Coordinates of C-alpha atoms in Angstrom, one line a residue:
Chain W
X180 CA 142.6 102.4 91.7
X181 CA 140.1 105.2 92.0
X182 CA 139.2 106.2 95.5
X183 CA 136.2 108.3 94.5
X184 CA 132.8 107.2 96.0
X185 CA 131.0 105.1 93.4
X186 CA 127.3 105.5 93.4
X187 CA 125.0 102.5 93.0
X188 CA 124.1 102.1 89.3
X189 CA 120.4 102.4 90.4
X190 CA 120.9 106.2 90.4
X191 CA 121.8 106.0 86.7
X192 CA 118.8 103.8 86.1
X193 CA 116.6 106.4 87.7
X194 CA 118.2 109.2 85.8
X195 CA 117.8 107.4 82.4
X196 CA 114.2 106.3 83.3
X197 CA 113.3 109.9 84.1
X198 CA 114.9 111.2 81.0
X199 CA 113.1 108.6 78.8
X200 CA 109.7 109.4 80.5
X201 CA 110.2 113.2 79.9
X202 CA 111.2 112.7 76.3
X203 CA 108.3 110.3 75.7
X204 CA 105.8 112.9 77.2
X205 CA 107.3 115.7 75.1
X206 CA 107.0 113.6 72.0
X207 CA 103.2 113.6 72.5
X208 CA 103.1 117.3 72.0
X209 CA 99.3 117.8 72.0
X210 CA 98.9 115.8 75.2
X211 CA 101.9 117.6 76.9
X212 CA 100.5 121.0 75.9
X213 CA 97.0 120.1 77.3
X214 CA 98.4 118.8 80.6
X215 CA 100.6 121.9 80.9
X216 CA 97.7 124.2 80.3
X217 CA 95.5 122.2 82.6
X218 CA 98.0 122.5 85.4
X219 CA 98.5 126.2 84.8
X220 CA 94.7 126.8 85.0
X221 CA 94.3 124.6 88.1
X222 CA 97.2 126.3 89.9
X223 CA 95.8 129.7 88.9
X224 CA 92.4 128.7 90.3
X225 CA 93.9 127.4 93.5
X226 CA 96.0 130.6 93.9
X227 CA 92.9 132.7 93.3
X228 CA 90.9 130.7 95.8
X229 CA 93.8 130.7 98.3
X230 CA 93.6 134.5 98.8
X231 CA 90.1 134.2 100.1
X232 CA 91.2 131.8 102.8
X233 CA 91.4 133.0 106.4
X234 CA 94.8 131.7 107.3
X235 CA 94.3 132.5 110.9
X236 CA 91.8 129.6 111.2
X237 CA 94.4 126.9 110.6
X238 CA 96.8 129.4 112.2
X239 CA 95.1 128.8 115.5
X240 CA 95.8 125.1 115.3
X241 CA 99.4 125.8 114.3
X242 CA 99.7 128.3 117.1
X243 CA 98.5 125.6 119.5
X244 CA 101.1 123.2 118.1
X245 CA 103.9 125.8 118.4
X246 CA 103.0 126.1 122.1
X247 CA 103.5 122.3 122.5
X248 CA 106.9 121.7 120.8
X249 CA 107.0 118.1 122.0
X250 CA 103.8 117.3 120.3
X251 CA 105.0 119.1 117.1
X252 CA 108.2 117.1 117.3
X253 CA 106.3 113.9 117.7
X254 CA 104.0 114.5 114.7
X255 CA 106.8 115.7 112.4
X256 CA 109.4 113.2 113.5
X257 CA 106.8 110.4 113.5
X258 CA 105.7 111.1 109.9
X259 CA 109.3 111.5 108.8
X260 CA 110.1 108.2 110.4
X261 CA 107.2 106.4 108.8
X262 CA 108.0 107.8 105.3
X263 CA 111.7 107.2 105.5
X264 CA 111.4 103.7 106.9
X265 CA 108.9 102.6 104.3
X266 CA 111.0 104.1 101.5
X267 CA 114.2 102.6 102.9
X268 CA 112.6 99.1 103.2
X269 CA 111.2 99.4 99.6
X270 CA 114.5 100.5 98.2
X271 CA 116.5 97.8 99.9
X272 CA 114.0 95.2 98.7
X273 CA 114.3 96.6 95.1
X274 CA 118.1 96.6 95.2
X275 CA 118.3 93.1 96.7
X276 CA 115.4 91.2 95.0
X277 CA 115.1 93.2 91.8
X278 CA 117.3 93.1 88.7
X279 CA 120.3 94.4 90.5
X280 CA 120.2 91.5 93.0
X281 CA 122.7 89.2 91.3
X282 CA 125.0 92.0 90.1
X283 CA 128.5 92.5 91.6
X284 CA 127.8 95.7 93.6
X285 CA 129.7 96.6 96.8
X286 CA 127.6 96.6 100.0
X287 CA 128.9 100.1 100.6
X288 CA 127.2 101.3 97.4
X289 CA 123.8 99.9 98.6
X290 CA 124.3 101.7 102.0
X291 CA 125.3 105.0 100.3
X292 CA 122.2 104.7 98.1
X293 CA 119.9 104.3 101.0
X294 CA 121.5 107.1 103.0
X295 CA 121.3 109.5 100.0
X296 CA 117.7 108.6 99.3
X297 CA 116.8 109.0 103.1
X298 CA 118.5 112.4 103.1
X299 CA 116.8 113.5 100.0
X300 CA 113.4 112.4 101.4
X301 CA 114.1 114.3 104.6
X302 CA 114.9 117.4 102.6
X303 CA 111.8 117.0 100.5
X304 CA 109.6 116.6 103.6
X305 CA 111.2 119.7 105.2
X306 CA 110.6 121.7 102.0
X307 CA 107.0 120.4 101.9
X308 CA 106.3 121.5 105.5
X309 CA 108.0 124.8 104.8
X310 CA 105.8 125.2 101.7
X311 CA 102.6 124.4 103.5
X312 CA 103.5 126.7 106.4
X313 CA 104.6 129.4 104.0
X314 CA 101.3 129.2 102.0
X315 CA 99.2 129.5 105.2
X316 CA 101.4 132.3 106.5
X317 CA 100.7 134.2 103.3
X318 CA 97.0 134.5 104.1
X319 CA 97.4 134.8 107.9
X320 CA 97.7 138.0 109.9
X321 CA 99.3 136.5 113.0
X322 CA 101.7 134.2 111.2
X323 CA 104.6 135.4 113.4
X324 CA 103.2 133.6 116.4
X325 CA 103.8 130.1 114.9
X326 CA 105.8 130.2 111.7
X327 CA 109.4 130.5 113.0
X328 CA 108.9 128.1 116.0
X329 CA 107.3 125.5 113.7
X330 CA 110.0 125.8 111.0
X331 CA 112.7 125.5 113.6
X332 CA 111.0 122.5 115.1
X333 CA 110.7 120.9 111.6
X334 CA 114.4 121.6 111.0
X335 CA 115.5 119.2 113.7
X336 CA 112.4 116.9 114.1
X337 CA 112.3 115.8 110.4
X338 CA 116.0 114.8 110.2
X339 CA 115.7 113.1 113.6
X340 CA 112.7 111.0 112.5
X341 CA 114.3 110.3 109.1
X342 CA 117.5 109.1 110.7
X343 CA 115.5 106.8 113.0
X344 CA 113.5 105.6 110.0
X345 CA 116.6 104.9 108.1
X346 CA 118.1 103.0 111.0
X347 CA 114.9 100.9 111.3
X348 CA 114.9 100.1 107.6
X349 CA 118.6 99.1 107.8
X350 CA 117.7 96.8 110.7
X351 CA 114.8 95.3 108.8
X352 CA 117.2 94.7 105.9
X353 CA 119.8 93.0 108.1
X354 CA 117.1 90.6 109.4
X355 CA 117.2 88.9 106.0
X356 CA 113.5 89.7 105.4
X357 CA 112.3 88.7 102.0
X358 CA 109.0 88.6 100.1
X359 CA 108.2 85.0 101.0
X360 CA 109.0 85.4 104.7
X361 CA 107.2 88.8 104.8
X362 CA 104.0 87.3 103.4
X363 CA 104.2 84.3 105.6
X364 CA 105.0 86.2 108.9
X365 CA 103.1 89.4 108.5
X366 CA 100.1 88.6 106.3
X367 CA 97.9 86.6 108.6
X368 CA 95.1 88.7 110.2
X369 CA 94.7 88.2 114.0
X370 CA 90.9 87.8 113.8
X371 CA 88.5 86.0 111.4
X372 CA 85.7 88.2 110.0
X373 CA 83.1 85.9 108.6
X374 CA 80.8 88.7 107.3
X375 CA 83.6 90.2 105.3
X376 CA 85.1 87.0 104.1
X377 CA 81.9 85.3 102.8
X378 CA 79.8 85.6 99.7
X379 CA 80.6 86.1 96.0
X380 CA 84.3 86.5 95.2
X381 CA 85.2 86.6 98.9
X382 CA 88.9 86.1 97.9
X383 CA 89.1 89.8 96.9
X384 CA 88.0 91.1 100.4
X385 CA 90.4 88.6 102.0
X386 CA 93.2 89.8 99.7
X387 CA 92.5 93.4 100.6
X388 CA 92.5 92.6 104.3
X389 CA 95.7 90.5 104.2
X390 CA 97.4 93.3 102.1
X391 CA 96.4 95.9 104.7
X392 CA 97.5 93.7 107.6
X393 CA 100.8 93.0 105.9
X394 CA 101.6 96.6 105.1
X395 CA 100.4 97.8 108.6
X396 CA 102.7 95.3 110.3
X397 CA 105.6 96.1 108.0
X398 CA 105.2 99.9 108.3
X399 CA 106.6 100.4 111.8
X400 CA 103.4 102.0 112.9
X401 CA 104.0 100.8 116.5
X402 CA 107.2 102.9 116.6
X403 CA 105.4 106.1 115.5
X404 CA 102.7 105.5 118.1
X405 CA 105.2 104.8 120.8
X406 CA 107.1 107.9 119.9
X407 CA 103.9 110.1 120.1
X408 CA 103.1 108.4 123.4
X409 CA 106.5 109.1 124.9
X410 CA 106.6 112.8 123.8
X411 CA 103.1 114.0 124.7
X412 CA 103.5 116.5 127.5
X413 CA 103.1 115.3 131.0
X414 CA 99.9 116.4 132.7
X415 CA 97.7 115.8 129.7
X416 CA 94.4 114.2 130.8
X417 CA 94.6 110.4 130.1
X418 CA 91.2 110.5 128.3
X419 CA 92.4 113.2 126.0
X420 CA 95.7 111.5 125.5
X421 CA 94.0 108.2 124.7
X422 CA 91.7 110.0 122.3
X423 CA 94.6 111.6 120.5
X424 CA 96.5 108.3 120.2
X425 CA 93.4 106.4 119.0
X426 CA 92.7 109.1 116.4
X427 CA 96.3 109.1 115.1
X428 CA 96.2 105.3 114.8
X429 CA 92.7 105.3 113.2
X430 CA 93.7 107.8 110.5
X431 CA 97.0 106.0 109.8
X432 CA 95.2 102.7 109.5
X433 CA 92.5 104.1 107.2
X434 CA 95.2 105.5 104.9
X435 CA 97.0 102.1 104.8
X436 CA 93.7 100.2 104.3
X437 CA 92.5 102.4 101.4
X438 CA 95.9 102.2 99.6
X439 CA 96.1 98.5 100.0
X440 CA 92.4 98.2 98.9
X441 CA 93.2 100.3 95.8
X442 CA 96.1 98.2 94.8
X443 CA 94.1 95.0 95.2
X444 CA 91.2 96.5 93.2
X445 CA 93.6 97.4 90.4
X446 CA 95.2 93.9 90.4
X447 CA 91.7 92.2 90.6
X448 CA 90.5 94.3 87.6
X449 CA 93.6 93.2 85.6
X450 CA 93.1 89.6 86.6
X451 CA 89.4 89.5 85.6
X452 CA 89.8 91.8 82.5
X453 CA 89.5 88.9 80.1
X454 CA 86.5 87.2 81.9
X455 CA 82.9 88.0 81.2
X456 CA 82.4 89.3 84.7
X457 CA 80.5 92.6 84.8
X458 CA 81.7 95.8 86.6
X459 CA 78.8 95.6 89.0
X460 CA 79.9 92.2 90.4
X461 CA 83.5 93.3 90.6
X462 CA 82.5 96.5 92.4
X463 CA 80.3 94.6 94.9
X464 CA 83.3 92.2 95.6
X465 CA 85.8 95.0 95.9
X466 CA 83.6 97.3 97.8
X467 CA 83.0 95.2 100.9
X468 CA 86.4 95.9 102.5
X469 CA 86.3 99.7 101.9
X470 CA 82.9 99.7 103.6
X471 CA 84.3 97.7 106.5
X472 CA 87.3 100.2 106.6
X473 CA 85.0 103.2 106.7
X474 CA 82.8 101.6 109.4
X475 CA 85.9 100.8 111.5
X476 CA 87.6 104.1 111.1
X477 CA 84.3 106.0 111.5
X478 CA 83.5 104.3 114.8
X479 CA 87.0 104.3 116.1
X480 CA 87.7 107.9 115.2
X481 CA 84.3 109.1 116.5
X482 CA 85.1 107.4 119.8
X483 CA 88.6 109.0 119.8
X484 CA 87.1 112.4 119.2
X485 CA 84.5 111.9 122.0
X486 CA 87.4 111.0 124.4
X487 CA 88.9 114.4 123.5
X488 CA 85.7 116.1 124.3
X489 CA 84.7 117.0 120.8
X490 CA 81.0 118.1 120.3
X491 CA 78.5 115.7 118.7
X492 CA 78.2 117.8 115.5
X493 CA 82.0 117.6 115.0
X494 CA 82.0 113.9 115.6
X495 CA 79.2 113.4 113.1
X496 CA 81.0 115.6 110.6
X497 CA 84.1 113.5 111.0
X498 CA 82.1 110.3 110.3
X499 CA 80.4 111.8 107.3
X500 CA 83.8 112.9 105.9
X501 CA 85.3 109.5 106.3
X502 CA 82.4 107.8 104.5
X503 CA 82.4 110.5 101.8
X504 CA 86.2 110.2 101.2
X505 CA 86.1 106.4 101.1
X506 CA 83.2 106.3 98.7
X507 CA 84.8 108.9 96.4
X508 CA 88.2 107.1 96.5
X509 CA 86.4 103.8 95.7
X510 CA 84.5 105.1 92.8
X511 CA 87.6 106.8 91.4
X512 CA 89.7 103.6 91.7
X513 CA 86.9 101.7 90.0
X514 CA 86.8 104.3 87.2
X515 CA 90.5 104.4 86.6
X516 CA 91.1 100.7 87.5
X517 CA 93.6 100.3 84.7
X518 CA 95.4 103.7 85.4
X519 CA 95.5 104.0 89.2
X520 CA 97.7 107.1 89.2
X521 CA 94.8 109.0 87.5
X522 CA 92.6 107.9 90.3
X523 CA 95.0 109.4 92.9
X524 CA 95.3 112.6 90.9
X525 CA 91.6 112.9 90.5
X526 CA 91.0 112.3 94.2
X527 CA 93.6 115.1 95.1
X528 CA 91.9 117.5 92.6
X529 CA 88.4 116.6 94.0
X530 CA 89.5 117.2 97.6
X531 CA 91.2 120.5 96.6
X532 CA 88.0 121.6 94.8
X533 CA 85.7 120.6 97.7
X534 CA 88.0 122.2 100.3
X535 CA 88.1 125.5 98.3
X536 CA 84.2 125.3 98.0
X537 CA 84.0 124.8 101.8
X538 CA 85.7 128.1 102.3
X539 CA 83.8 130.1 99.7
X540 CA 80.3 128.5 99.8
X541 CA 79.9 125.8 102.5
X542 CA 76.3 124.8 101.7
X543 CA 77.4 124.0 98.1
X544 CA 79.8 121.3 99.3
X545 CA 77.4 118.3 99.7
X546 CA 75.8 119.0 96.3
X547 CA 79.1 119.4 94.6
X548 CA 80.3 116.2 96.3
X549 CA 77.3 114.3 95.1
X550 CA 77.6 115.6 91.6
X551 CA 81.3 114.6 91.5
X552 CA 80.5 111.1 92.9
X553 CA 77.7 110.5 90.4
X554 CA 79.8 111.8 87.5
X555 CA 82.7 109.4 88.3
X556 CA 80.3 106.6 88.9
X557 CA 78.7 107.1 85.5
X558 CA 82.2 107.3 83.9
X559 CA 83.2 104.1 85.7
X560 CA 80.2 102.2 84.3
X561 CA 81.0 103.5 80.8
X562 CA 84.8 102.6 81.0
X563 CA 84.7 98.9 80.3
Chain E
X152 CA 140.9 74.9 88.5
X153 CA 138.0 75.8 90.8
X154 CA 134.6 74.5 89.8
X155 CA 132.3 77.1 88.3
X156 CA 129.8 76.4 91.1
X157 CA 130.1 74.5 94.4
X158 CA 127.0 74.4 96.7
X159 CA 127.4 72.6 100.1
X160 CA 124.7 71.6 102.6
X161 CA 122.5 74.5 101.4
X162 CA 119.2 75.0 103.2
X163 CA 116.6 77.7 103.0
X164 CA 113.4 78.5 104.7
X165 CA 110.7 81.1 104.3
X166 CA 109.8 81.7 107.9
X167 CA 108.9 78.3 109.3
X168 CA 108.5 76.8 105.9
X169 CA 111.6 74.9 104.8
X170 CA 112.1 75.0 101.0
X171 CA 115.6 73.6 100.5
X172 CA 117.2 70.9 102.6
X173 CA 120.9 70.1 102.5
X174 CA 121.5 70.6 98.8
X175 CA 124.9 69.7 97.5
X176 CA 125.8 70.5 93.9
X177 CA 129.0 71.0 91.9
X178 CA 129.3 72.2 88.3
X179 CA 132.6 72.3 86.5
X180 CA 133.4 74.5 83.5
X181 CA 132.3 72.6 80.4
X182 CA 129.2 71.1 82.1
X183 CA 125.7 71.9 81.1
X184 CA 123.4 71.0 83.9
X185 CA 119.6 71.0 83.8
X186 CA 117.8 71.5 87.1
X187 CA 114.5 69.8 86.8
X188 CA 111.6 69.1 89.2
X189 CA 107.9 69.7 89.8
X190 CA 106.4 73.1 90.6
X191 CA 107.2 74.2 94.1
X192 CA 110.2 71.9 94.4
X193 CA 112.6 74.8 95.2
X194 CA 114.3 75.4 91.9
X195 CA 113.8 79.1 91.8
X196 CA 114.7 79.5 95.5
X197 CA 117.9 77.5 94.9
X198 CA 118.8 79.7 91.9
X199 CA 118.1 82.9 93.9
X200 CA 120.2 81.5 96.8
X201 CA 123.2 80.7 94.6
X202 CA 122.9 84.2 92.9
X203 CA 123.1 85.9 96.3
X204 CA 119.6 87.3 96.0
X205 CA 118.4 85.3 99.0
X206 CA 120.6 84.5 101.9
X207 CA 120.5 80.8 102.6
X208 CA 119.5 79.7 106.1
X209 CA 122.6 77.5 106.2
X210 CA 125.3 76.1 103.9
X211 CA 127.7 77.6 101.4
X212 CA 127.7 78.8 97.8
X213 CA 131.1 79.2 96.1
X214 CA 131.3 80.6 92.5
X215 CA 134.7 80.0 90.8
X216 CA 136.3 79.7 94.2
X217 CA 134.7 82.9 95.7
X218 CA 132.4 82.3 98.6
X219 CA 129.1 84.3 98.4
X220 CA 128.9 84.7 102.2
X221 CA 132.5 86.1 102.4
X222 CA 132.8 88.3 99.3
X223 CA 129.4 88.6 97.5
X224 CA 130.8 91.1 95.0
X225 CA 133.6 88.9 93.9
X226 CA 131.3 85.8 93.7
X227 CA 128.7 87.8 91.7
X228 CA 131.4 89.1 89.3
X229 CA 131.9 85.5 88.3
X230 CA 128.1 84.8 87.8
X231 CA 125.9 85.5 84.9
X232 CA 122.2 85.4 85.9
X233 CA 119.5 85.8 83.3
X234 CA 117.1 88.4 84.4
X235 CA 113.4 87.6 85.0
X236 CA 111.6 89.6 82.3
X237 CA 109.1 90.9 84.9
X238 CA 112.0 92.6 86.7
X239 CA 113.2 94.7 83.7
X240 CA 112.7 98.4 84.2
X241 CA 109.8 99.4 81.8
X242 CA 111.0 102.9 80.7
X243 CA 114.6 101.9 79.8
X244 CA 115.6 100.8 76.3
X245 CA 117.3 97.5 75.7
X246 CA 120.5 99.3 74.9
X247 CA 120.4 101.3 78.1
X248 CA 119.8 98.1 80.1
X249 CA 122.8 96.4 78.4
X250 CA 125.0 99.5 78.9
X251 CA 124.2 99.7 82.6
X252 CA 125.0 96.1 83.2
X253 CA 128.2 96.3 81.1
X254 CA 129.4 99.3 83.1
X255 CA 128.5 97.6 86.4
X256 CA 130.7 94.7 85.3
X257 CA 133.6 97.1 84.5
X258 CA 133.2 97.2 80.7
X259 CA 133.3 100.5 78.9
X260 CA 130.7 99.4 76.3
X261 CA 128.3 96.6 75.4
X262 CA 130.5 93.7 74.3
X263 CA 130.5 92.7 70.6
X264 CA 129.7 89.1 71.6
X265 CA 126.5 90.3 73.2
X266 CA 125.5 92.4 70.2
X267 CA 126.3 89.4 67.9
X268 CA 124.0 87.2 70.0
X269 CA 121.4 90.0 70.0
X270 CA 121.5 89.9 66.2
X271 CA 121.1 86.2 66.2
X272 CA 118.1 86.5 68.4
X273 CA 116.6 89.2 66.1
X274 CA 116.7 91.6 69.0
X275 CA 118.5 94.4 67.2
X276 CA 115.3 96.1 66.0
X277 CA 114.2 96.3 69.6
X278 CA 117.5 97.5 71.0
X279 CA 116.4 101.2 71.2
X280 CA 112.8 100.5 72.2
X281 CA 111.7 100.9 75.8
X282 CA 111.1 97.6 77.6
X283 CA 107.5 98.5 78.1
X284 CA 106.9 98.3 74.4
X285 CA 108.5 94.8 74.1
X286 CA 106.6 91.5 74.0
X287 CA 107.3 88.9 76.7
X288 CA 109.5 86.9 74.3
X289 CA 111.5 90.1 73.4
X290 CA 111.9 90.8 77.1
X291 CA 113.1 87.3 77.7
X292 CA 115.8 87.8 75.1
X293 CA 117.0 90.9 76.8
X294 CA 117.0 89.1 80.2
X295 CA 119.2 86.4 78.6
X296 CA 121.5 88.9 77.0
X297 CA 121.9 90.7 80.3
X298 CA 122.9 87.5 82.0
X299 CA 125.6 86.7 79.5
X300 CA 127.4 90.1 79.5
X301 CA 131.0 89.9 80.5
X302 CA 131.6 86.1 79.9
X303 CA 131.4 85.0 83.5
X304 CA 132.4 81.4 84.2
X305 CA 129.0 80.4 85.6
X306 CA 125.7 81.0 83.8
X307 CA 122.4 80.5 85.6
X308 CA 119.2 80.6 83.7
X309 CA 115.7 80.0 85.0
X310 CA 113.3 78.8 82.3
X311 CA 115.0 80.9 79.6
X312 CA 113.1 79.4 76.7
X313 CA 109.7 80.7 78.0
X314 CA 108.1 82.8 75.3
X315 CA 111.0 82.5 72.9
X316 CA 110.2 81.8 69.2
X317 CA 111.8 78.6 67.9
X318 CA 114.6 80.3 66.0
X319 CA 115.6 82.4 69.0
X320 CA 115.4 79.4 71.3
X321 CA 117.6 77.5 68.9
X322 CA 120.1 80.4 68.9
X323 CA 120.2 80.6 72.7
X324 CA 120.8 76.8 72.9
X325 CA 123.5 76.9 70.3
X326 CA 125.3 79.8 72.0
X327 CA 125.2 78.2 75.4
X328 CA 126.4 74.8 73.9
X329 CA 129.3 76.5 72.1
X330 CA 130.4 78.3 75.4
X331 CA 130.2 75.0 77.3
X332 CA 132.0 73.0 74.6
X333 CA 134.8 75.6 74.6
X334 CA 135.2 74.8 78.3
X335 CA 134.7 78.5 79.2
X336 CA 131.6 78.2 81.3
X337 CA 129.4 76.0 83.4
X338 CA 125.7 76.3 82.9
X339 CA 122.8 75.7 85.3
X340 CA 119.5 75.7 83.5
X341 CA 116.2 75.3 85.4
X342 CA 113.6 74.1 82.9
X343 CA 110.4 72.1 82.4
X344 CA 111.2 71.7 78.7
X345 CA 112.8 68.2 79.2
X346 CA 112.4 67.0 75.6
X347 CA 114.5 70.0 74.5
X348 CA 117.0 69.9 77.4
X349 CA 117.8 66.2 77.1
X350 CA 119.4 66.8 73.7
X351 CA 122.2 69.1 74.8
X352 CA 122.7 68.9 78.5
X353 CA 125.6 66.9 80.1
X354 CA 123.8 66.2 83.4
X355 CA 120.3 66.4 84.8
X356 CA 119.6 67.0 88.5
X357 CA 116.1 66.3 89.9
X358 CA 115.0 68.6 92.8
X359 CA 112.1 67.3 94.7
X360 CA 110.6 68.7 98.0
X361 CA 113.8 70.8 98.4
X362 CA 116.2 67.9 98.1
X363 CA 118.3 66.6 95.2
X364 CA 116.6 63.2 94.8
X365 CA 118.2 61.9 91.6
X366 CA 120.9 62.7 89.1
X367 CA 121.6 61.5 85.5
X368 CA 125.1 61.9 84.3
X369 CA 126.2 62.0 80.7
X370 CA 126.4 58.1 80.4
X371 CA 122.8 57.8 81.8
X372 CA 121.6 60.5 79.5
X373 CA 123.2 58.7 76.5
X374 CA 121.4 55.5 77.4
X375 CA 118.1 57.5 77.5
X376 CA 118.9 59.2 74.2
X377 CA 119.8 55.8 72.5
X378 CA 116.4 54.3 73.4
X379 CA 113.6 55.8 71.2
X380 CA 111.0 54.4 73.7
X381 CA 112.6 56.3 76.7
X382 CA 113.0 59.9 77.6
X383 CA 114.3 62.1 80.4
X384 CA 110.7 63.2 80.9
X385 CA 109.7 59.6 81.5
X386 CA 112.7 59.0 83.8
X387 CA 111.8 62.1 85.8
X388 CA 108.2 61.0 86.2
X389 CA 109.3 57.5 87.3
X390 CA 111.7 59.0 89.8
X391 CA 109.1 61.3 91.3
X392 CA 106.5 58.5 91.5
X393 CA 108.8 56.0 93.0
X394 CA 108.8 57.2 96.6
X395 CA 105.0 57.7 96.6
X396 CA 104.5 54.1 95.3
X397 CA 106.9 52.6 97.9
X398 CA 105.3 54.7 100.6
X399 CA 101.8 53.8 99.6

C-alpha cells in the first residue's frame, strides 16, 4: 500500500476548474485581448500616478505603527485570523456539505486540505503586505524607519493569526455546525428595527439584516476585537483605546454589512427578474439597509474618532467618505446585479481612480465622484 | 450477508428544532424502497444523515456492515449517493466530474457501465461540455451517473426524476430495477412521484413529522396495484390524514 500523502480530490477539482476557466477565456480571443490591454493600460496609469505620491505621508502612519509593535501585531494577526478562519469554515462547509460530502474520503485528507489552504492564505497575505509596504517604500525617502520592522512583524504576526484562525475554524467544524443550525442559531437579530423592516418589500431589508447578523456572528469578530484589546500597549488613554476599538469594530461591521447587502441584492434581482417589478422599486427596497448601514457606521465611526481626539473636519470627512462609498457600492451592485464580480472590480477601479485624483488634484475629487455615480446610475437604469 | 442499510434510533435536530425522531429502517440487497412523505417531513435530512453529510444527534447508520460513526470512509465506499444538480461544479465537464469520482473510488477510469448508462440517458453529447452549459435535466443525469459509479451495494437518490425527460426517466428506472433484481444493490429513493414509484418499488416508507409512520410491503403494494380504484398516492393521503382526523 502506498504511504504517500494523498491530497483531497478537491485540489484536482480546483486545478481542472482553473484550467477550464483559462481555456474558456482564451477561446474568446477578442475579449481576452481587450481585457489584457485594459489591464496593461490601467496598471501603467497606476504606476505613472504612483510616482507622484508622497510615500512619506503614509510612511508617517507606518512609522508610528513600527514604534508600537504590539499594535502592529494585533492588526496583522487579527486580520490574518479573520481571513483564515472565514476561509477555513467555508472550505470545511464545502467539503462536508458539497458534492464531496458523501464520498469515501479519509478525514486526514480533509485536514491536510484545510492546513494547506490556511498556509497558502497566510503566505498570500504576507506577500500582499510585503507588496503594499514595498510599493510605498518605493516612493518614500525615509522608508528605512519602518520597512524592515514591519516586514519582520508581519513575518511572525500573520502566521500566528493564521494558525489561530485555522484552529478556530477546526473547532467550529468539530462542533457539527451545519447550514440549518447556523441559520437557526446565528441569524436572529438582537433588536427589532420597525423603521427598517416596514414598507414595500420589507423582506429584502430583513434578509439583508439577517444575512449581516449571521455572517458577523459566524466571523469570529469577537476574537479579533479581544486580541486587539489584549495587545494594545498599557498606558494608552482609555478614551483613545475605546475610540480605536470602536473604530475597528465599525469598519469591520460596515464591510460585512455591505458584502451581505450586495449578495442579497443580487439574489433579490435574480428572484424578481421574471416579475414586472421596475428597477426603481427594487432599488428602494434594497437601498434601505445600506442607508441604515451608512448611518450606523457614520455615527459610530464619528464618535470613535472624536474619542481619539480627531478634529471636526476629519470626522466630517470620514462621515462623507462612508456615505459616498456606500452610495457608489450600491449603485454599482444595482448596475451589475446579474454579474456581481464586475461591481466589485468597478468599485476597486473607482476607488483607485479617486485616490489617485486626491493626490494629484484634490478639488477635482467630489466632481469626479459625482460624475462616476451619475454615470453608473444611468447605466443601471438602462441595464434592464 | 449484511443488509445494504441499517438505521437504528436515528434522530437529528437543527439547533432546538428536532427534524428526525427515532427512525429505524433496514434495506436488504434486492429491495427497492421509496421514501415518501410531505414537504418538510425530514426526507432529505434522513438521506443526508445516512450519507454521512450530516452527523445525526443520536442513533446509528450502518452501510453494508460498516458503521458511519466508526469508519465513515469505509461506509461511504459502500454508498452511491446521487448528487444534487445544484452542487455540481459549474466549470467542470461531465467527463471530468465522472473521472474525479471514479478516481476517488479507486477506479482508474470511468466504468463502462457508467458510460453505457450515459448513452442510454442521451448524456454522451454533453459529456465534454461544462456543467454550467447544461440544462437542469442534463445536470440531473450527471448527478445520477455520479451516484452510480463503482457499483456500491446501497444507492440513495433524492427526487432523481426531477427535470428528466420521459425516455431518460424510463432508462434510470429500468437500470435501477435491473440492479435490484440482480440482487446487487438496495435502493432508497425519496420521491413525490408516487404514481411512477408504485409500479416498480418493493416497499414504501412514509415519513411524517420526522417519524416513520407507515410502511407498505410488497404484498400491500400488490393489493394496491391490483385495485384500479386504489393507489399508493391515495393510501399515503389517507395515512397522513388519519392522525389529524382522530385528533380533531
